[in-house]
Each structure stands twice: as structure tokens, then as C-alpha cells.
Amino acid sequence: MKGLSNKILYGGDYNPEQWPRDVWTEDMRLFKLAGIDIATVNVFSWARNQPDEETYRFEWLDDVMDMLHANGVHACLGTGTAAHPAWMARKYPDVLTVDSQGRKKKFGRRHNSCPNSPTFRLYGERLAGRLAERYKDHPALLLWHVNNEMGWRCYCDNCERAFRVWLQERYGTLDALNSAWYTSFWGHTFYDWEEIVLPSQQSEHFSAFGHEATAFPAMSIDYDRFNSDSFLACYKLERDAIKSVIPDAVVTTNFQSNGTYKPLDYFKWAKELDVVALDSYPTNDTPMSQIAMRHDLMRGLKNGDPFLLMEQSPSQLNWKDVNPLKRPGVMRLWSYQAVARGAEAVMFFQLRRSAGAFEKFHGAVIDHAGHEHTRVFSECAELGRELQELGDKLIGARTASKAAIVFDWDNWWAIEHSSGPTTRLKYLNQIQRYYDAFYSLNLQVDLIGTDAKLDDYALVIAPVLYMVKPGFAEKLEAYTAGGGTFVTTFFSGIVQETDLVTLGGYPGELRKLLGIWVEELDPLFPGRTNSFVMNENAGPPGETYSCSLLCERLHTEGAETVAVYGGDFYAGMPALTRNRFGQGEAWYISSDPDADFLVDFSKYLSEKLNIKPVAQTPPGVEASARVKEGRRYTFLLNHNDHPAAVQIGEVPTTELLSGMQLTGEATLPAYGVFILEGPINS
Ligand code: GLA
Ligand code: ZN
């Protein structure tokens, strides 16, 4: 994203099609008051734009675009393909999806099109192309927003046929597929591509322990890959239709579920986006480290490039069971949290609250009262003013992390499709637990994919690296041999990319690097624990930490034992090991230890590797930094509902939002934010 704006963009989803014309004029007045300079339009207007197969009617959108431009507001132009028109569903039922139980949907809701529907693809691409033709020279146009929160799952016949094609491209021959999927199990050998059906509740899937389990993980992982690729193909069709008219168009689509949406491999997707855009909807009780982790993941998707906070609510949600207000100051605080971690737009859903249907109680900048004299509007206008004053200070600023956590969608799918050893193992929880340790110490960490460059990191952690994709073990070996410190955990190195076990002893391809052999996996019943008894380093000798979820009986093969199990029949066997490998070292944590261990261990490693905390802060005060042109911008974010004392240091430092010079101890108000500007090594 080069030069999208010379300030942090501020605005959000705007749906004037829901309102009479005179309201639009009032909206423009209110946008100005709130410092709004970008509006996402045309997101759900397909039915309005195309009343039948041949007719397109964009006059209303011309008016909207002209009006935005006349009022100094950029357009983030939606292609509007996230909800197909009713006539299309009636005339071409192939646009309708089929669920895992084989039930064909009728017209309704949104995000309702089959990604392999010829009708959807044809008309979606055509609509995007028409919009590009019409608005290519429009001065309001800044950015393109394809579809909306893409992704769901479809099990229709078109998807089934497309799956077979996808598999033929991937495997070439049925022999290769049969061995990759291990179809000699339960007599599943396929002799004709047409025999392959989608893994669903009608075939390989069944409900067990509150989730959809599978009898053939390899098949289900490939379906996940295929489904993610199917939607990506739809995105690319629209994107390419736009770029064939406007080669330098900036095109994105908004990522859902706070950026950790399981059905889509966002690392693969990010390569096709000009800028990553996130929809962030924490609730009042979401731990702030969860949102911080997801912001860091969004920054990691494009190797550290800034992203857009495309949607958040200015106040309450409507789609939870209970939807409390965001407390005064919280919207501002969470906005800066995103900026601190790489966001260069702060945008809302939505700018004016709908008068009817599903979202009429969702927070909006302009409330049903319709005027500016509301708490939410005042808070939005105040933030708008601050972002204007910040100007370009933070535009293009980057984050300098010495530590990274590996995040991988294939691995996520594979772990959670596995039958045994325990359904209680959840990949996101494991990532979050390691992240939380760093977060609590104010240590900056990047979330990276398996194809990221590792050399710049002093420390790389890959929690539960169950699936080792081709070449990744060699890459980790080269990284460690070159002086890096690598950490992985229990249930790692088990399978290759089609879920076939690497035989000869766990952790398979990681065995040499880690210098261990894992003989047995022992998941624990809920509430049961074992312990790590430390015998050197990483904590005082003799210290013990609790562990749970899964323990392993392992043997060292060159690694040193740093902790042993304290209980059960494998008491005294290695629990935590370190293997010196070339210039570096590789650690193995063979169970799920408690948070105290993770904090002490992260502290030990970061001190040893000279990875410095961003700042020292009291509990509940988050610290994160961005750097640009030799300057460092340190964000202190008080998530507490009470003031907190923070240490600024002896050198007078400018706090950007207030313009004050601070030294020594300063008071950060409840939900308050400081952005401290200083030299890069401050
Ligand atoms: C999503 C959608 C928006 C809106 C919001 C409400 O993020 O993209 O259209 O429905 O949720 O929270
Ligand atoms: Zn389908």
C-alpha cells in the first residue's frame, strides 16, 4: 500500500441506499463535524444496481460518489457481491449454497453465494468490471472493497465437481491421491475421480464432542484448502476485472472473525490483496491480548506492512446475546491499539444506524436520534480531530520485533481434524498462550507464516507444529544452525502435509533439530495436571510448574534435559529440553505448562537473547511501538477503568495526542492513551 493517504484514514461503512436523499445532505454535514474522510459504499447494493439480468442502474451511486467528493470524503468502493439479488436466486438456483447436511438453501440473508456457482462468478465479475468502467476516473475513488467478509462453506454439486478438478491438479493421478489420503483404510480406494465426494455430514463427517469430526482428515484438510481457494478465485475474478480497467487500483477485502477466520488461509489470501483489511469486534470482556494478537497477525500477513482497521463498532454490537455499550473512552483506546500495532485506517461499521432489519441496534456514529449531540458522536468527533492532528506522523511506520510466533492455517485445520489424542487441544488457544506471555512482558512479537524470512529474528516459536510442510524443517534447521533460538512444543513434527505420519519416531522431521525422540502421547483428563520440575536455567533449580492437557514420554538424543516430569509413571523423564544445534539452540516443551512457566520462560529467553521490553508498565497498561525515520513512537494504552502511573524517563518526551512534554512519572487516565515520540533507541 503505497501512499494511500497522508494521514490515518477515518470513516466507515455508509449505506445511503437505506435513506432518502435529504438525509444524505445531513450526513455530509455530520461527517465533516466528525473528521470523517473515507466512506465504504455499495457493499450490499447488488439488487439495487442490477434489477434484472441485463439492466444496470448506477445513477444513485453516481450521486453518492459525487457527493462524497464534493465533501472531501474518499470512497472505499464496494463491489457489492456479498448478497446476490432475489431474482438471481430464483432464476439461477446454482447461486444458492448447500450445507454440510446436504440441505439446499433458499434465498435469504447475505454471504449466500456458492463460490463455484457459474452464475455467481459470471455476474460477480461482470459487476466489478462495470463499476470499474464507470468510476475509473472518479476523483472520490481511493480504494476497492471486494465483496464483504468472504467465506463460508458450500457442499453443492458444483463444488463437488470443482473439488475433483482441484484434486486432479494437486495429485495428478489417483494412485498419488490414494496414497496421500491413506485410502487403504476402511476400504476407500478410488478407481475413478467421479467416485470422490465432498467430505461432509453426508459422507465422512459426523458430530462428536461438540464439533464436526471427520473419518478422513487428509480429505477434510484438502477440502479446507479447496474451499479457501474457491473463495480466493472469486476474489481474484473481481480484482482482475477491476485491474484490467484500472491497473493501479488498490484492492482489498475485509477479513472476518477478528482476523482468525478458520475457513480461509489468510496468509495465502494476503498475497492477492494490495492491503490487508480487518474487521475487529471484541466484546467488553474480550481479553485485550486477544485483540493485540490478531492485530499483530494482520501486520504479519504481509510481512510487516500496515493494515486497515476496516470495521469496528463505535459502541455496542447487536449480534451477541447481550450487547452492552462500549464505555466512554474505550472506542478511542481500541482504535489506538490497532494503530499501535500497524493500522493506518480507523473505520466503523457503520456511519449511520439502520432504521430497520437486523442491524438497527448495532452501534453507529450517527444514532437514531439523527444529530450530533450524543456521547458516541462526540467521542467519534474527538478521535477524528486527533487523527487529523496526527497527520502523517505514523504513516509507513513499522514494528521492529526480535521474536516471532509461527501461525499456519494448514496446521490449524490438521490439528483440529485429528481424531485423538484429545479434542481439547485448540490451536488458537496455544498460539494465544505463548503470545500472552510476551504481551504481559511488553515484548514485541510478530506473527509470521511458514514462508516468512526468519533470519532477522533472535527467537522463533512454533507452538504445536503438528504438520511440517515441505521444506520447513530444513528452514528451521538452517535458522537455528545460523544462531537462532527455536522453540516448539508437544504434538509437533507428527505429520506431513497430507496428514500422513512421519514414521520412525516423533517428532519426525524435527527430531534431529530437537535432539529428542517422543515415544508416547498422554492426554490428561480435564482438571488433571502433572508438573515440570526445573533442574537448571529457565527458572531456579527445583522450581516446579503445573502442566496439563497432554504430556509426552520422551527420550533425549543429544538434547539436555532442563526440566523433568514431577508425577505419574514417567516422573523423572524429560519434560523440557534444549538442543544445541550449530550456532543456535532448539527447545522442546513437551506439555502445556501453566502461565507462570510461560512468562518465566519467555523472560529467561528474551533476557538471554537481549530482546528488550517496549516499556515497563503497571498491570493492564499495554505497550507497543512503531518506528519511522529514526523516530520511535511508543504507545501506552491503559485498559484499566482507573488511572495508572507510568514512567516516562528523565528525558523530556512529547506526548503526541496532548502535545505535552512529559518526564518522570505521569498519570495515564482510565482508558487513556499516550503516544510518546522519541529517538529510535529511547
Ligand atoms: C460485519 C459485516 C458488516 C456488519 C458488521 C456488524 O463485520 O462486515 O456488514 O454486519 O459485521 O458487526
Ligand atoms: Zn457450492
XYZ file of N, CA and C in Angstrom, residues 554-647:
282
model
N 9.246 -38.852 26.582
C 10.276 -38.642 25.562
C 11.665 -38.982 26.078
N 12.560 -39.222 25.125
C 13.954 -39.560 25.412
C 14.837 -38.527 24.722
N 15.928 -38.172 25.362
C 16.843 -37.246 24.696
C 17.774 -38.036 23.774
N 18.118 -37.392 22.688
C 19.089 -37.959 21.734
C 20.081 -36.859 21.406
N 20.726 -36.359 22.442
C 21.671 -35.257 22.246
C 21.221 -33.990 22.936
N 19.920 -33.812 23.172
C 19.433 -32.620 23.875
C 19.721 -32.740 25.365
N 19.807 -31.570 26.052
C 19.925 -31.592 27.517
C 18.529 -31.537 28.107
N 18.369 -32.144 29.253
C 17.089 -32.075 29.956
C 17.113 -30.866 30.889
N 16.151 -29.960 30.723
C 16.115 -28.754 31.556
C 15.052 -28.887 32.646
N 14.009 -29.664 32.364
C 13.013 -29.976 33.399
C 12.563 -31.411 33.198
N 12.156 -32.026 34.283
C 11.620 -33.393 34.201
C 10.178 -33.381 34.707
N 9.434 -34.409 34.348
C 8.077 -34.542 34.882
C 8.143 -34.864 36.368
N 7.195 -34.272 37.118
C 7.184 -34.486 38.566
C 6.295 -35.641 38.980
N 5.414 -36.104 38.086
C 4.446 -37.096 38.545
C 4.169 -38.176 37.520
N 3.328 -39.088 37.940
C 2.839 -40.198 37.124
C 3.969 -41.203 36.848
N 3.698 -42.188 36.009
C 4.691 -43.259 35.856
C 5.910 -42.817 35.063
N 5.825 -41.596 34.464
C 7.023 -41.088 33.779
C 7.703 -39.959 34.556
N 7.435 -39.888 35.861
C 8.152 -38.935 36.722
C 9.651 -39.125 36.523
N 10.365 -37.993 36.421
C 11.814 -38.063 36.239
C 12.240 -38.111 34.786
N 11.282 -38.331 33.875
C 11.650 -38.313 32.448
C 11.632 -36.874 31.934
N 12.336 -36.604 30.818
C 12.452 -35.216 30.347
C 11.098 -34.592 30.000
N 10.937 -33.326 30.386
C 9.708 -32.583 30.066
C 10.034 -31.350 29.223
N 11.203 -30.769 29.515
C 11.653 -29.577 28.781
C 13.099 -29.828 28.380
N 13.373 -29.675 27.078
C 14.737 -29.982 26.625
C 15.297 -28.844 25.774
N 16.633 -28.809 25.729
C 17.321 -27.830 24.883
C 18.413 -28.550 24.104
N 18.424 -28.307 22.821
C 19.433 -28.952 21.977
C 20.296 -27.879 21.324
N 21.593 -27.943 21.581
C 22.477 -27.011 20.869
C 22.616 -27.513 19.437
N 22.390 -26.605 18.500
C 22.357 -27.017 17.092
C 23.092 -25.957 16.301
N 24.295 -26.284 15.809
C 25.115 -25.270 15.135
C 25.372 -24.116 16.093
N 25.130 -22.906 15.623
C 25.348 -21.722 16.458
C 24.168 -21.427 17.391
N 23.065 -22.148 17.210
C 21.863 -21.804 17.973
C 21.377 -22.932 18.857
N 20.131 -22.826 19.299
C 19.574 -23.898 20.114
C 18.089 -24.083 19.865
N 17.630 -25.317 20.069
C 16.234 -25.666 19.806
C 15.636 -26.267 21.070
N 14.538 -25.648 21.524
C 13.877 -26.064 22.770
C 12.614 -26.864 22.464
N 12.313 -27.802 23.346
C 11.083 -28.579 23.206
C 10.324 -28.568 24.535
N 9.088 -28.106 24.475
C 8.233 -28.052 25.668
C 7.199 -29.153 25.486
N 7.317 -30.228 26.238
C 6.590 -31.457 25.887
C 5.180 -31.526 26.458
N 4.703 -30.435 27.058
C 3.335 -30.428 27.580
C 2.802 -28.998 27.486
N 1.649 -28.769 28.086
C 1.028 -27.441 28.079
C 1.194 -26.832 29.468
N 2.324 -26.142 29.696
C 2.612 -25.667 31.050
C 1.771 -24.456 31.424
N 1.717 -24.162 32.724
C 0.892 -23.046 33.199
C 1.483 -21.698 32.775
N 0.670 -20.646 32.972
C 1.072 -19.312 32.509
C 2.335 -18.830 33.219
N 2.536 -19.215 34.487
C 3.755 -18.784 35.198
C 4.991 -19.298 34.477
N 4.927 -20.551 34.055
C 6.070 -21.097 33.323
C 6.294 -20.285 32.049
N 5.218 -20.048 31.307
C 5.386 -19.388 30.007
C 5.965 -17.992 30.177
N 5.546 -17.293 31.232
C 6.090 -15.952 31.475
C 7.564 -16.060 31.881
N 7.868 -16.951 32.823
C 9.268 -17.074 33.274
C 10.179 -17.519 32.128
N 9.686 -18.424 31.332
C 10.479 -18.954 30.221
C 10.708 -17.857 29.169
N 9.655 -17.100 28.851
C 9.797 -16.024 27.861
C 10.757 -14.959 28.372
N 10.686 -14.710 29.681
C 11.561 -13.712 30.285
C 13.015 -14.191 30.220
N 13.209 -15.446 30.577
C 14.545 -16.029 30.554
C 15.140 -15.939 29.140
N 14.378 -16.373 28.160
C 14.904 -16.383 26.785
C 15.139 -14.964 26.277
N 14.199 -14.062 26.546
C 14.369 -12.719 25.996
C 15.558 -12.012 26.645
N 15.769 -12.237 27.938
C 16.939 -11.617 28.574
C 18.224 -12.179 27.984
N 18.224 -13.487 27.816
C 19.405 -14.152 27.255
C 19.685 -13.662 25.826
N 18.640 -13.411 25.088
C 18.798 -13.019 23.685
C 18.783 -11.503 23.498
N 18.782 -10.798 24.631
C 18.814 -9.329 24.588
C 17.615 -8.731 23.837
N 16.463 -9.339 24.010
C 15.227 -8.787 23.447
C 14.603 -7.927 24.539
N 14.481 -6.624 24.243
C 14.088 -5.680 25.301
C 12.584 -5.395 25.278
N 11.969 -5.278 26.465
C 10.563 -4.859 26.502
C 10.401 -3.455 25.931
N 9.247 -3.182 25.358
C 8.966 -1.850 24.813
C 8.994 -0.816 25.936
N 8.467 -1.187 27.092
C 8.439 -0.280 28.252
C 8.113 -1.127 29.467
N 8.324 -0.535 30.653
C 7.854 -1.175 31.881
C 6.540 -0.508 32.230
N 5.498 -1.271 32.403
C 4.196 -0.663 32.687
C 3.499 -1.410 33.821
N 2.592 -0.722 34.510
C 1.801 -1.418 35.533
C 0.781 -2.357 34.882
N 0.170 -3.236 35.665
C -0.789 -4.194 35.092
C -1.908 -3.487 34.328
N -2.303 -4.066 33.220
C -3.415 -3.509 32.437
C -3.007 -2.389 31.503
N -1.726 -2.025 31.494
C -1.264 -0.991 30.565
C -0.428 -1.668 29.481
N -0.948 -1.632 28.280
C -0.297 -2.282 27.135
C 0.721 -1.329 26.528
N 1.856 -1.872 26.098
C 2.867 -1.047 25.431
C 3.243 -1.677 24.104
N 3.330 -0.846 23.081
C 3.697 -1.335 21.761
C 4.325 -0.158 21.023
N 5.220 -0.427 20.073
C 5.918 0.695 19.431
C 5.984 0.528 17.927
N 6.012 1.677 17.237
C 6.293 1.694 15.796
C 7.466 2.626 15.571
N 8.216 2.360 14.509
C 9.381 3.194 14.236
C 9.320 3.721 12.811
N 9.866 4.934 12.654
C 9.877 5.554 11.327
C 10.954 6.630 11.296
N 11.754 6.586 10.260
C 12.770 7.610 10.025
C 13.529 7.995 11.297
N 14.033 6.984 11.978
C 14.863 7.242 13.145
C 14.093 7.651 14.398
N 12.775 7.705 14.313
C 11.962 8.059 15.479
C 11.184 6.836 15.929
N 10.960 6.790 17.228
C 10.198 5.674 17.784
C 8.943 6.222 18.439
N 7.811 5.612 18.151
C 6.526 6.032 18.707
C 6.035 4.939 19.647
N 6.083 5.234 20.930
C 5.700 4.239 21.932
C 4.277 4.512 22.396
N 3.438 3.541 22.208
C 2.035 3.663 22.625
C 1.880 3.026 24.001
N 1.306 3.791 24.927
C 0.929 3.235 26.226
C -0.586 3.288 26.301
N -1.206 2.138 26.497
C -2.667 2.030 26.410
C -3.198 1.492 27.731
N -3.970 2.313 28.413
C -4.463 1.912 29.734
C -5.825 1.208 29.603
N -5.815 -0.097 29.691
C -7.075 -0.854 29.593
C -7.836 -0.897 30.919
N -7.282 -0.283 31.943
C -7.956 -0.271 33.248
C -9.045 0.792 33.287
N -10.033 0.573 34.164
C -11.058 1.605 34.356
C -10.641 2.591 35.445
N -9.341 2.618 35.745
C -8.806 3.592 36.708
C -7.466 4.113 36.177
N -7.031 5.286 36.671
C -5.757 5.840 36.179
C -4.579 4.943 36.549
N -3.500 5.082 35.804
C -2.303 4.282 36.080
C -1.078 5.187 36.004
N -0.121 4.943 36.896
C 1.116 5.728 36.888
C 2.115 5.054 35.956
N 2.654 5.818 35.006
C 3.646 5.248 34.086
C 4.939 6.049 34.155
N 6.045 5.370 33.902
C 7.360 6.018 33.972
C 7.783 6.464 32.579
